[in-house]
Coordinates of C-alpha atoms in Angstrom, one line a residue:
Chain A
M224 CA -96.2 -107.2 -24.5
G225 CA -95.8 -108.0 -28.2
Q226 CA -94.7 -111.5 -27.2
G227 CA -97.6 -111.9 -24.9
T228 CA -100.1 -111.1 -27.6
T229 CA -98.7 -113.6 -30.1
A230 CA -98.5 -116.4 -27.5
D231 CA -102.1 -115.5 -26.5
V232 CA -103.7 -115.3 -30.0
A233 CA -101.5 -117.6 -32.0
P234 CA -102.7 -121.0 -30.9
R235 CA -106.4 -120.1 -30.8
R236 CA -107.3 -118.6 -34.2
P237 CA -106.2 -121.7 -36.3
V238 CA -108.1 -124.0 -33.9
L239 CA -111.3 -122.0 -34.3
T240 CA -110.9 -122.1 -38.1
L241 CA -110.1 -125.8 -38.0
T242 CA -113.1 -126.6 -35.8
G243 CA -115.3 -124.6 -38.1
G244 CA -113.9 -126.2 -41.2
L245 CA -114.3 -129.7 -39.7
A246 CA -117.9 -128.9 -38.7
L247 CA -118.6 -127.8 -42.3
C248 CA -117.0 -130.9 -43.8
L249 CA -119.1 -133.0 -41.4
A250 CA -122.3 -131.4 -42.5
G251 CA -121.3 -132.0 -46.1
L252 CA -120.4 -135.6 -45.4
A253 CA -123.7 -136.2 -43.6
F254 CA -125.6 -134.8 -46.5
V255 CA -123.8 -137.1 -49.0
A256 CA -124.4 -140.0 -46.6
V257 CA -128.1 -139.3 -46.6
M258 CA -128.1 -139.5 -50.5
I259 CA -126.2 -142.7 -50.7
G260 CA -127.9 -146.1 -50.4
P261 CA -129.8 -148.8 -52.3
F262 CA -132.5 -146.2 -53.1
G263 CA -130.2 -143.5 -54.4
L264 CA -131.2 -139.8 -54.2
T265 CA -130.0 -136.8 -56.1
P266 CA -128.8 -133.7 -54.0
G267 CA -132.0 -131.9 -55.1
Q268 CA -134.3 -134.7 -54.0
T269 CA -132.5 -135.0 -50.7
M270 CA -132.7 -131.2 -50.1
M271 CA -136.5 -131.2 -50.9
A272 CA -137.1 -134.2 -48.6
L273 CA -135.1 -132.6 -45.8
L274 CA -137.3 -129.5 -46.1
G275 CA -140.4 -131.7 -46.1
Q276 CA -141.3 -130.8 -49.8
G277 CA -140.0 -133.9 -51.6
D278 CA -142.0 -136.9 -52.9
A279 CA -143.4 -139.3 -50.3
Q280 CA -141.1 -142.1 -51.0
A281 CA -137.9 -139.9 -50.8
E282 CA -139.2 -138.4 -47.6
I283 CA -139.7 -141.8 -46.0
V284 CA -136.2 -143.0 -47.1
V285 CA -134.6 -139.8 -45.7
W286 CA -136.5 -139.4 -42.5
N287 CA -137.1 -143.0 -41.5
I288 CA -134.1 -144.8 -42.8
R289 CA -131.1 -142.6 -43.7
L290 CA -131.3 -139.8 -41.1
P291 CA -131.6 -142.1 -38.0
R292 CA -128.7 -144.1 -39.3
V293 CA -126.5 -141.1 -40.1
G294 CA -127.4 -139.5 -36.8
A295 CA -126.5 -142.7 -34.9
A296 CA -123.1 -143.0 -36.7
L297 CA -122.3 -139.3 -35.9
L298 CA -123.3 -139.9 -32.2
V299 CA -121.4 -143.1 -31.8
G300 CA -118.2 -141.8 -33.5
A301 CA -118.3 -138.5 -31.5
A302 CA -118.9 -140.3 -28.2
L303 CA -116.2 -143.0 -28.6
A304 CA -113.6 -140.4 -29.7
A305 CA -114.4 -138.1 -26.7
A306 CA -114.2 -141.0 -24.3
G307 CA -110.9 -142.2 -25.8
A308 CA -109.4 -138.7 -25.6
S309 CA -110.4 -138.5 -21.9
Y310 CA -109.1 -141.9 -21.0
Q311 CA -105.8 -141.3 -22.8
A312 CA -105.2 -138.1 -20.9
L313 CA -106.3 -139.6 -17.6
F314 CA -104.2 -142.7 -17.9
R315 CA -101.3 -140.7 -19.3
N316 CA -101.0 -143.1 -22.1
P317 CA -101.8 -142.5 -25.7
L318 CA -102.3 -146.2 -26.4
V319 CA -105.4 -146.4 -24.2
S320 CA -108.9 -147.0 -25.7
P321 CA -112.3 -146.3 -24.1
D322 CA -112.7 -150.0 -23.1
I323 CA -109.6 -149.9 -20.8
L324 CA -111.7 -150.2 -17.7
G325 CA -113.9 -153.0 -19.0
V326 CA -116.9 -150.9 -20.2
S327 CA -117.1 -152.8 -23.6
A328 CA -116.6 -156.2 -22.0
G329 CA -119.4 -155.3 -19.4
A330 CA -121.7 -153.9 -22.0
G331 CA -121.0 -157.0 -24.2
L332 CA -121.9 -159.3 -21.4
G333 CA -125.1 -157.3 -20.6
A334 CA -126.2 -157.4 -24.2
V335 CA -125.4 -161.1 -24.7
A336 CA -127.3 -161.9 -21.5
G337 CA -130.2 -160.0 -22.9
I338 CA -130.1 -161.8 -26.3
F339 CA -129.7 -165.1 -24.5
M340 CA -132.9 -164.4 -22.5
S341 CA -134.7 -163.4 -25.7
L342 CA -135.4 -159.9 -24.3
P343 CA -136.8 -157.2 -26.6
V344 CA -134.4 -154.8 -28.3
A345 CA -134.9 -152.0 -25.8
A346 CA -134.3 -154.3 -22.9
I347 CA -131.1 -155.6 -24.5
Q348 CA -129.9 -152.0 -24.9
I349 CA -130.6 -151.3 -21.2
S350 CA -129.0 -154.5 -20.2
A351 CA -125.8 -153.5 -22.2
F352 CA -125.8 -150.0 -20.8
V353 CA -126.1 -151.4 -17.2
G354 CA -123.5 -154.0 -17.9
G355 CA -121.0 -151.4 -19.0
M356 CA -121.6 -149.1 -16.1
V357 CA -121.6 -151.9 -13.5
A358 CA -118.3 -153.3 -14.9
V359 CA -116.5 -150.0 -14.5
G360 CA -118.2 -149.3 -11.2
F361 CA -116.9 -152.6 -10.0
V362 CA -113.4 -151.9 -11.3
T363 CA -113.2 -148.5 -9.4
L364 CA -114.6 -150.1 -6.3
V365 CA -112.1 -153.0 -6.2
A366 CA -109.3 -150.6 -7.1
S367 CA -110.2 -148.3 -4.3
M368 CA -110.1 -151.1 -1.8
I369 CA -106.5 -151.9 -2.8
R370 CA -104.2 -149.6 -1.0
N371 CA -101.5 -149.3 -3.6
A372 CA -99.2 -146.4 -4.3
D373 CA -100.0 -146.3 -8.0
R374 CA -103.7 -145.7 -8.4
T375 CA -103.7 -145.5 -12.2
L376 CA -101.9 -148.8 -12.7
T377 CA -104.1 -150.5 -10.1
L378 CA -107.2 -149.3 -12.0
V379 CA -105.9 -150.4 -15.4
L380 CA -104.9 -153.9 -14.1
I381 CA -108.3 -154.4 -12.3
G382 CA -109.9 -153.2 -15.6
V383 CA -108.0 -156.0 -17.4
V384 CA -109.1 -158.6 -14.8
I385 CA -112.8 -157.6 -14.8
G386 CA -112.7 -157.4 -18.6
A387 CA -111.4 -160.9 -18.9
L388 CA -114.0 -162.2 -16.4
A389 CA -116.8 -160.5 -18.4
G390 CA -115.3 -162.0 -21.6
A391 CA -115.3 -165.4 -20.1
A392 CA -119.0 -165.1 -19.0
T393 CA -119.8 -163.9 -22.5
S394 CA -118.1 -166.9 -24.1
L395 CA -120.0 -169.2 -21.7
L396 CA -123.3 -167.7 -22.9
K397 CA -122.2 -168.0 -26.5
V398 CA -121.6 -171.7 -26.0
M399 CA -125.0 -172.1 -24.3
A400 CA -126.9 -170.0 -26.8
D401 CA -129.2 -171.3 -29.5
P402 CA -126.8 -171.6 -32.5
Y403 CA -129.4 -170.8 -35.2
D404 CA -131.3 -167.9 -33.6
Q405 CA -129.3 -166.3 -30.8
L406 CA -125.7 -166.9 -31.8
P407 CA -125.7 -164.9 -35.0
A408 CA -127.4 -162.0 -33.1
I409 CA -124.7 -162.3 -30.4
T410 CA -121.9 -162.4 -32.9
F411 CA -123.3 -159.4 -34.9
W412 CA -123.8 -157.4 -31.7
L413 CA -120.3 -158.1 -30.5
L414 CA -118.9 -156.8 -33.8
G415 CA -121.0 -153.6 -33.7
S416 CA -123.6 -152.5 -36.2
L417 CA -126.1 -149.7 -36.8
A418 CA -128.1 -151.8 -39.2
A419 CA -131.3 -151.9 -37.2
I420 CA -131.2 -148.4 -35.8
T421 CA -134.3 -146.3 -35.4
T422 CA -134.9 -142.8 -34.1
E423 CA -136.4 -144.4 -30.9
D424 CA -133.0 -146.1 -30.3
I425 CA -131.1 -142.8 -30.6
L426 CA -133.3 -140.6 -28.4
P427 CA -132.4 -142.1 -25.0
A428 CA -128.6 -142.3 -25.9
L429 CA -128.4 -138.7 -27.0
P430 CA -129.0 -137.0 -23.6
L431 CA -126.8 -139.5 -21.8
V432 CA -123.9 -138.7 -24.1
A433 CA -124.6 -134.9 -23.7
I434 CA -124.6 -135.3 -19.9
G435 CA -121.3 -137.1 -20.0
L436 CA -119.7 -134.5 -22.3
V437 CA -120.5 -131.6 -20.0
P438 CA -118.1 -132.5 -17.1
L439 CA -115.4 -133.4 -19.6
A440 CA -115.8 -130.0 -21.3
L441 CA -115.9 -128.2 -17.9
L442 CA -112.9 -130.0 -16.5
R443 CA -110.8 -129.6 -19.7
W444 CA -108.0 -127.6 -18.0
R445 CA -107.8 -130.0 -15.0
I446 CA -107.6 -133.0 -17.3
N447 CA -104.5 -131.5 -18.8
V448 CA -102.9 -131.2 -15.4
L449 CA -104.0 -134.8 -14.5
S450 CA -101.9 -136.0 -17.4
L451 CA -98.8 -134.9 -15.5
G452 CA -99.4 -137.7 -13.0
D453 CA -101.1 -137.9 -9.6
E454 CA -98.3 -136.5 -7.4
E455 CA -97.7 -133.4 -9.5
A456 CA -101.4 -132.8 -10.1
R457 CA -101.9 -132.8 -6.4
A458 CA -99.0 -130.5 -5.8
L459 CA -100.5 -128.1 -8.4
G460 CA -103.7 -128.0 -6.3
I461 CA -106.0 -130.7 -7.8
E462 CA -108.0 -133.1 -5.7
V463 CA -106.9 -136.0 -7.9
G464 CA -109.3 -138.7 -6.6
R465 CA -112.4 -136.7 -7.0
T466 CA -111.5 -135.3 -10.4
R467 CA -110.4 -138.7 -11.8
F468 CA -113.7 -140.2 -10.6
L469 CA -115.7 -137.6 -12.3
V470 CA -113.8 -138.1 -15.6
I471 CA -114.1 -141.8 -15.4
A472 CA -117.8 -141.7 -14.6
S473 CA -118.4 -139.3 -17.6
A474 CA -116.4 -141.2 -20.1
T475 CA -118.0 -144.4 -19.0
L476 CA -121.5 -143.0 -19.3
I477 CA -120.7 -141.9 -22.8
T478 CA -119.2 -145.2 -23.9
A479 CA -121.8 -147.4 -22.3
S480 CA -124.6 -145.3 -23.9
V481 CA -123.3 -145.7 -27.4
T482 CA -122.2 -149.3 -27.0
A483 CA -125.7 -150.1 -25.9
L484 CA -126.8 -148.6 -29.2
A485 CA -124.2 -149.8 -31.7
G486 CA -122.6 -152.8 -30.1
V487 CA -118.8 -153.1 -29.5
V488 CA -117.1 -150.8 -32.0
G489 CA -113.4 -150.9 -31.5
W490 CA -110.5 -148.7 -32.6
V491 CA -112.3 -145.4 -32.9
G492 CA -111.6 -144.2 -29.4
L493 CA -108.0 -145.3 -29.8
V494 CA -107.1 -143.8 -33.2
I495 CA -109.2 -140.6 -33.5
P496 CA -107.7 -138.8 -30.5
H497 CA -104.2 -139.4 -32.1
I498 CA -105.3 -137.7 -35.3
A499 CA -106.8 -134.8 -33.3
R500 CA -103.7 -134.5 -31.2
M501 CA -101.6 -134.2 -34.4
L502 CA -103.8 -131.4 -35.6
V503 CA -104.2 -129.3 -32.4
G504 CA -101.8 -130.7 -29.8
P505 CA -102.6 -132.3 -26.5
G506 CA -104.4 -129.3 -24.8
F507 CA -107.7 -131.0 -23.8
G508 CA -109.8 -127.8 -24.4
R509 CA -108.9 -128.1 -28.1
L510 CA -108.5 -131.8 -28.3
L511 CA -112.0 -132.6 -27.1
P512 CA -114.1 -130.7 -29.8
V513 CA -111.7 -131.7 -32.6
S514 CA -111.8 -135.4 -31.5
V515 CA -115.6 -135.3 -31.4
L516 CA -115.8 -133.8 -34.9
I517 CA -113.3 -136.2 -36.5
G518 CA -114.7 -139.2 -34.6
A519 CA -118.2 -138.4 -35.9
G520 CA -117.0 -137.9 -39.5
Y521 CA -114.9 -141.1 -39.3
L522 CA -117.7 -143.3 -38.1
L523 CA -120.1 -141.8 -40.6
I524 CA -117.8 -142.7 -43.4
V525 CA -117.2 -146.2 -42.1
D526 CA -120.9 -146.9 -41.5
T527 CA -121.8 -145.6 -45.0
L528 CA -119.2 -148.1 -46.3
A529 CA -120.6 -150.8 -44.1
R530 CA -124.0 -150.5 -45.6
T531 CA -123.0 -150.0 -49.2
I532 CA -119.9 -152.0 -50.1
A533 CA -121.5 -155.4 -50.1
Q534 CA -124.9 -157.0 -50.5
V535 CA -125.1 -157.7 -46.8
E536 CA -124.3 -155.3 -44.0
V537 CA -120.6 -155.5 -42.9
P538 CA -120.2 -155.3 -39.1
L539 CA -118.7 -152.0 -38.1
G540 CA -116.2 -153.5 -35.8
I541 CA -114.6 -155.4 -38.7
L542 CA -114.3 -152.2 -40.8
T543 CA -112.9 -150.1 -38.0
A544 CA -110.3 -152.7 -37.3
V545 CA -109.4 -153.2 -40.9
I546 CA -109.0 -149.4 -41.3
G547 CA -107.8 -148.6 -37.8
A548 CA -105.1 -151.2 -37.4
P549 CA -102.9 -150.3 -40.3
F550 CA -103.4 -146.7 -39.7
F551 CA -102.2 -147.2 -36.1
V552 CA -99.1 -148.9 -37.3
W553 CA -98.5 -146.0 -39.7
L554 CA -98.9 -143.6 -36.8
L555 CA -96.4 -145.5 -34.7
A556 CA -93.9 -145.7 -37.6
R557 CA -94.4 -142.0 -38.3
G558 CA -92.9 -141.1 -35.0
R559 CA -93.3 -138.7 -32.2
R560 CA -95.4 -135.6 -32.8
G561 CA -98.9 -136.3 -31.6
W562 CA -98.4 -139.1 -29.3
T563 CA -95.0 -139.4 -27.5
Chain B
M1253 CA -94.4 -120.2 7.1
L1254 CA -93.6 -123.9 7.1
E1255 CA -92.8 -125.6 10.3
A1256 CA -92.3 -129.3 10.9
Q1257 CA -92.1 -130.6 14.5
D1258 CA -90.6 -133.9 15.5
L1259 CA -91.7 -135.7 12.3
T1260 CA -91.7 -139.4 11.9
I1261 CA -91.9 -140.0 8.1
G1262 CA -92.5 -143.2 6.2
Y1263 CA -95.0 -145.3 4.3
G1264 CA -97.8 -147.3 6.0
T1265 CA -96.2 -148.7 9.1
T1266 CA -92.6 -148.5 7.9
A1267 CA -90.8 -145.5 9.3
I1268 CA -88.0 -144.1 7.1
G1269 CA -87.0 -141.2 9.3
S1270 CA -87.8 -139.7 12.7
G1271 CA -87.1 -136.8 15.0
L1272 CA -87.1 -134.4 12.1
S1273 CA -87.8 -130.7 12.8
L1274 CA -87.4 -127.8 10.6
K1275 CA -88.6 -124.3 10.1
V1276 CA -88.6 -122.0 7.1
G1277 CA -89.8 -118.4 7.4
T1278 CA -90.0 -115.5 5.0
G1279 CA -86.7 -114.8 3.3
G1280 CA -85.2 -118.1 4.6
I1281 CA -83.4 -120.6 2.5
L1282 CA -83.1 -124.1 3.7
C1283 CA -80.9 -126.7 2.0
L1284 CA -81.5 -130.4 2.6
L1285 CA -78.3 -132.4 2.1
G1286 CA -77.7 -136.1 2.6
P1287 CA -76.8 -139.3 0.7
N1288 CA -79.3 -141.1 -1.5
G1289 CA -81.7 -143.1 0.5
C1290 CA -81.5 -140.9 3.6
G1291 CA -85.2 -140.0 3.4
K1292 CA -85.0 -136.7 1.6
T1293 CA -87.7 -137.5 -0.9
T1294 CA -90.0 -138.9 1.7
L1295 CA -89.5 -135.8 3.9
F1296 CA -90.3 -133.7 0.9
R1297 CA -93.5 -135.6 0.2
T1298 CA -94.5 -135.2 3.8
L1299 CA -93.8 -131.5 3.8
L1300 CA -95.9 -131.1 0.7
G1301 CA -98.8 -132.9 2.3
L1302 CA -98.6 -135.7 -0.3
L1303 CA -97.8 -138.2 2.5
P1304 CA -99.2 -138.1 6.0
P1305 CA -96.6 -138.0 8.7
L1306 CA -96.6 -141.1 10.9
S1307 CA -96.2 -138.8 13.9
G1308 CA -95.5 -135.1 14.5
S1309 CA -97.0 -132.3 12.5
V1310 CA -96.4 -130.1 9.5
L1311 CA -97.8 -126.6 10.0
L1312 CA -98.3 -124.5 6.9
G1313 CA -99.2 -120.9 7.6
G1314 CA -100.0 -121.8 11.1
T1315 CA -102.5 -124.6 10.4
P1316 CA -101.8 -128.4 10.0
I1317 CA -101.2 -129.2 6.4
T1318 CA -103.4 -132.3 6.6
A1319 CA -106.4 -130.1 7.3
Q1320 CA -105.9 -128.0 4.1
S1321 CA -107.3 -128.6 0.7
R1322 CA -104.9 -129.3 -2.2
A1323 CA -105.7 -125.9 -3.7
E1324 CA -104.9 -124.1 -0.4
I1325 CA -101.6 -125.9 -0.1
A1326 CA -100.8 -125.2 -3.8
R1327 CA -101.4 -121.4 -3.2
R1328 CA -98.8 -121.6 -0.4
I1329 CA -96.2 -124.0 -1.6
A1330 CA -94.9 -124.3 -5.2
Y1331 CA -93.2 -127.5 -5.9
V1332 CA -90.5 -128.0 -8.5
P1333 CA -90.1 -131.7 -9.3
Q1334 CA -87.1 -133.2 -11.1
A1335 CA -87.4 -132.7 -14.8
H1336 CA -89.4 -135.4 -16.6
A1337 CA -91.2 -135.9 -19.9
P1338 CA -95.0 -135.8 -19.8
P1339 CA -96.7 -138.4 -22.0
F1340 CA -98.1 -135.7 -24.4
P1341 CA -96.3 -132.9 -26.3
F1342 CA -97.5 -129.9 -24.4
E1343 CA -96.1 -126.5 -25.3
A1344 CA -93.7 -125.2 -22.7
I1345 CA -96.1 -122.3 -22.0
E1346 CA -98.9 -124.8 -21.3
V1347 CA -96.7 -126.5 -18.8
V1348 CA -96.0 -123.2 -17.1
L1349 CA -99.7 -122.3 -17.2
M1350 CA -100.5 -125.5 -15.2
G1351 CA -98.9 -123.6 -12.3
R1352 CA -102.0 -121.3 -12.3
T1353 CA -104.4 -124.2 -11.6
A1354 CA -104.8 -123.5 -7.9
R1355 CA -105.8 -119.9 -8.8
L1356 CA -108.6 -121.0 -11.2
G1357 CA -112.0 -122.2 -10.3
A1358 CA -112.8 -125.9 -10.5
F1359 CA -114.0 -125.4 -14.1
G1360 CA -111.8 -122.5 -14.8
Q1361 CA -109.4 -122.0 -17.8
P1362 CA -106.3 -119.9 -17.7
G1363 CA -107.0 -116.5 -19.2
R1364 CA -105.0 -113.6 -20.6
R1365 CA -103.7 -112.5 -17.2
D1366 CA -102.5 -116.1 -16.4
R1367 CA -100.7 -116.1 -19.7
E1368 CA -99.0 -112.9 -18.9
I1369 CA -97.9 -114.2 -15.5
A1370 CA -96.6 -117.4 -17.1
L1371 CA -94.7 -115.5 -19.8
S1372 CA -93.2 -113.1 -17.3
A1373 CA -92.1 -116.1 -15.1
M1374 CA -90.4 -117.6 -18.2
S1375 CA -88.8 -114.3 -19.1
R1376 CA -87.4 -114.0 -15.6
L1377 CA -85.6 -117.3 -16.1
G1378 CA -84.5 -116.2 -19.7
I1379 CA -86.6 -118.9 -21.4
A1380 CA -89.4 -116.8 -22.9
D1381 CA -88.3 -117.9 -26.3
L1382 CA -89.2 -121.5 -25.5
A1383 CA -92.8 -120.6 -24.9
T1384 CA -94.3 -122.3 -27.9
R1385 CA -91.8 -125.1 -28.1
D1386 CA -92.7 -128.7 -27.5
Y1387 CA -91.8 -129.3 -23.8
S1388 CA -91.1 -133.0 -24.4
R1389 CA -88.4 -132.2 -26.9
L1390 CA -86.5 -129.7 -24.7
S1391 CA -83.2 -130.5 -23.1
G1392 CA -83.2 -131.6 -19.5
G1393 CA -81.9 -128.2 -18.4
Q1394 CA -84.5 -126.3 -20.3
R1395 CA -87.2 -128.6 -18.9
Q1396 CA -86.0 -127.9 -15.4
L1397 CA -86.2 -124.2 -16.0
V1398 CA -89.7 -124.6 -17.4
L1399 CA -90.7 -126.4 -14.2
I1400 CA -89.1 -123.6 -12.1
A1401 CA -91.0 -121.1 -14.2
R1402 CA -94.2 -123.0 -13.5
A1403 CA -93.5 -122.8 -9.8
L1404 CA -93.0 -119.0 -10.1
A1405 CA -96.3 -118.7 -12.0
Q1406 CA -97.9 -120.4 -9.0
E1407 CA -97.1 -117.3 -7.0
A1408 CA -96.8 -119.2 -3.7
P1409 CA -94.7 -117.7 -0.9
L1410 CA -92.8 -120.9 -0.5
L1411 CA -90.7 -122.6 -3.2
V1412 CA -89.7 -126.3 -2.8
M1413 CA -87.2 -127.8 -5.2
D1414 CA -86.3 -131.4 -5.2
E1415 CA -82.7 -131.9 -6.4
P1416 CA -83.3 -129.6 -9.4
T1417 CA -79.9 -130.4 -10.9
A1418 CA -79.7 -134.2 -10.2
S1419 CA -80.2 -135.5 -13.7
L1420 CA -78.4 -132.8 -15.7
D1421 CA -75.1 -132.8 -17.4
F1422 CA -72.2 -130.6 -16.3
G1423 CA -73.1 -127.6 -18.4
N1424 CA -76.9 -127.7 -17.8
Q1425 CA -76.2 -128.2 -14.1
A1426 CA -74.1 -125.1 -13.9
Q1427 CA -76.7 -123.1 -15.8
V1428 CA -79.7 -124.3 -13.8
L1429 CA -77.7 -123.8 -10.6
T1430 CA -76.8 -120.2 -11.5
Q1431 CA -80.5 -119.5 -12.1
I1432 CA -81.5 -121.2 -8.9
T1433 CA -78.9 -119.3 -6.9
T1434 CA -80.0 -115.9 -8.3
L1435 CA -83.7 -116.9 -7.9
A1436 CA -83.4 -118.1 -4.3
R1437 CA -81.6 -114.9 -3.4
V1438 CA -84.1 -112.7 -5.1
A1439 CA -87.0 -114.8 -3.8
A1440 CA -85.6 -114.6 -0.2
E1441 CA -85.3 -110.8 -0.6
D1442 CA -88.9 -110.7 -1.7
G1443 CA -89.9 -112.5 1.4
H1444 CA -90.3 -115.9 -0.2
G1445 CA -89.1 -119.0 1.6
V1446 CA -87.1 -121.6 -0.3
I1447 CA -86.5 -125.3 0.5
L1448 CA -84.0 -127.0 -1.7
S1449 CA -82.7 -130.5 -1.6
T1450 CA -79.4 -130.9 -3.3
H1451 CA -76.5 -133.2 -3.9
D1452 CA -74.1 -130.4 -4.1
P1453 CA -72.8 -128.9 -0.8
D1454 CA -71.0 -126.1 -2.7
Q1455 CA -74.4 -124.8 -3.6
T1456 CA -75.3 -124.3 0.0
F1457 CA -72.2 -122.2 0.5
A1458 CA -73.0 -120.1 -2.6
L1459 CA -76.5 -119.5 -1.1
D1460 CA -75.3 -118.9 2.4
A1461 CA -78.3 -121.0 3.4
Q1462 CA -79.4 -122.9 6.5
V1463 CA -78.6 -126.5 6.2
L1464 CA -80.3 -129.7 7.3
L1465 CA -77.8 -132.5 7.0
M1466 CA -79.6 -135.8 7.0
K1467 CA -78.3 -139.3 7.5
D1468 CA -80.4 -142.5 7.8
G1469 CA -83.6 -140.6 8.3
T1470 CA -82.4 -138.4 11.1
T1471 CA -80.9 -135.0 11.5
H1472 CA -77.2 -135.3 11.5
A1473 CA -76.5 -131.6 11.9
T1474 CA -78.3 -128.4 11.3
G1475 CA -77.4 -124.7 11.2
R1476 CA -75.7 -122.3 8.9
A1477 CA -73.6 -123.7 6.0
Q1478 CA -70.3 -122.4 7.3
D1479 CA -70.9 -123.9 10.7
V1480 CA -72.3 -127.2 9.7
L1481 CA -70.6 -128.2 6.5
T1482 CA -67.1 -129.1 7.7
G1483 CA -64.9 -131.8 6.2
E1484 CA -65.6 -133.8 9.3
T1485 CA -69.4 -133.8 9.2
L1486 CA -69.5 -134.4 5.4
S1487 CA -67.1 -137.3 5.8
E1488 CA -69.3 -138.8 8.4
V1489 CA -72.5 -138.4 6.4
Y1490 CA -71.2 -139.5 3.0
G1491 CA -68.8 -142.1 4.2
I1492 CA -65.9 -140.8 2.2
S1493 CA -63.1 -138.4 3.1
V1494 CA -64.1 -134.8 2.3
T1495 CA -62.1 -131.6 2.7
V1496 CA -63.7 -128.1 2.5
E1497 CA -61.4 -125.6 0.9
K1498 CA -61.6 -121.9 0.0
T1499 CA -60.6 -121.1 -3.6
A1500 CA -58.4 -118.1 -4.5
S1501 CA -61.7 -116.3 -5.6
G1502 CA -63.2 -116.9 -2.1
R1503 CA -65.6 -119.6 -3.0
M1504 CA -66.0 -122.5 -0.6
V1505 CA -65.8 -125.9 -2.3
C1506 CA -66.1 -129.4 -0.9
L1507 CA -63.6 -131.8 -2.3
P1508 CA -64.0 -135.6 -1.9
S1509 CA -60.5 -137.1 -2.0
L1510 CA -60.2 -139.4 -5.0
G1511 CA -56.8 -140.7 -4.2
P1512 CA -56.0 -144.2 -3.0
Q1513 CA -55.6 -143.0 0.6
S1514 CA -59.3 -142.6 0.9
T1515 CA -60.1 -146.3 0.3
P1516 CA -59.9 -147.4 3.9
T1517 CA -62.8 -145.0 4.8
M1518 CA -64.9 -146.2 1.9
T1519 CA -67.1 -148.9 3.5
S1520 CA -69.4 -151.2 1.5
E1521 CA -72.3 -149.6 3.3
A1522 CA -71.5 -146.3 1.8
L1523 CA -71.4 -147.9 -1.6
T1524 CA -74.8 -149.4 -1.4
T1525 CA -76.4 -146.2 -0.2
A1526 CA -74.5 -144.1 -2.7

């Protein structure tokens, strides 16, 4: 029994401590991020403004500018990391990112079409969201019509095909767009940014992300079993098709919601689950919350850099690539634990 | 428990085997023998309900397997695949715990009791010390034992093993084989049924099992090991000259002749299917 108890308790306690520690760090980071900016605030001023007792100017900066931005960064980072972790488990491949099934390409096309038609911001966001969902829906539909033994590979390949098509359509719209007015907006959107974010932008995305996270959290054990491959998961008692569909739908909902909000932000969903896996192993029940926390913190740091390191806003996608790419190479060079 | 009647097996419209019937009841051990490419794996997939039969039927617990949910099947058949590496470094105990999936609700998580069952399955195979080790870094033999432990944790009355020693080296093979032999005997005494596909006819003698000898997708011979596995039938099925001998200690061993006199019986067909 002694052995049973250690095996039972040992992996859980550190994970709880780690999750708690990460959550605390995240709160600290968020507080610091609220302080930093062109109109710098002291910790005291920030605290007072948060409690609604600061001076008017500080309160406007905190509540109308900084908090929506910090909140959006946390939401986008958490969502992309959660979706990335899910897709990696589902496709049994640690090199998979949330846009594997074309969600980013579809959302990109949706947004670019919206900008091209000079739609208002909210309509562009809806168009991006719909574009992302439709692209993945189309991928799963086409893949289900192909009677091939390897469902996963079929899905990935169709995802590549649909992604390329959406990319081509996006390029066509870029060529046709007004080079002075629309093209910069398109380019900026395709690189991702939270520069113009307001509370009204975040509010619709928040429940969508939450709705997407629920099935992922509930299916956490089955997602582990799915990563053994279709045949074995079925032999272990899982209705693979149904479960996979639910995971894909949830992860796509999450990704499309935040992509509509922030534009195409790469690398987060690819790199963050690796770091989380190094810390707590591949068990999805632990991987999901830790990925969410690290993803949120990571994007918060990157976004704070994006709005402070230069006179102009640096697009998020550029920073996540500049930080993510070398980090990824380091991960590969470092070796096995965490991703093999 | 599991009964297959006049199965035609294959993919899509391509039949790989036909006229296959078998039956495994409580306490029975059935060994599937036959050269590579004879349809053993396809038969296994059909018996597990992973592949629909082209004709004929598979009855599991009296009802057609095609009418049962994956969870129902998994509570009745535990499958041991050949050892493999998963894409992520799960702990060995986590891999064993996956055997509990069919006993959990759709949103369930294995709990304390599942852990106890998983650990006792590992102890039974003498691998409890591997519980917290990284499964992807274990040796092939250790992995195979972990997968067998997973099947035990599944607590299904029927155990199906697909060439559990195929990819192992000499030492690991002997070790896993010993475990399987003991396990199959104990399982059979407990009223479990065991289906085992193997490349090693000696093993079937050691288990005193029923044998289904396959060739080109059909039943070449079937019956008790002593009756079916003769030098003659084995030579016919494998296309090489085989003699069955009894060692001084009373073990039955099958010996392919390696000398030059066997070359005339070695056809090119046998080489391509080997």
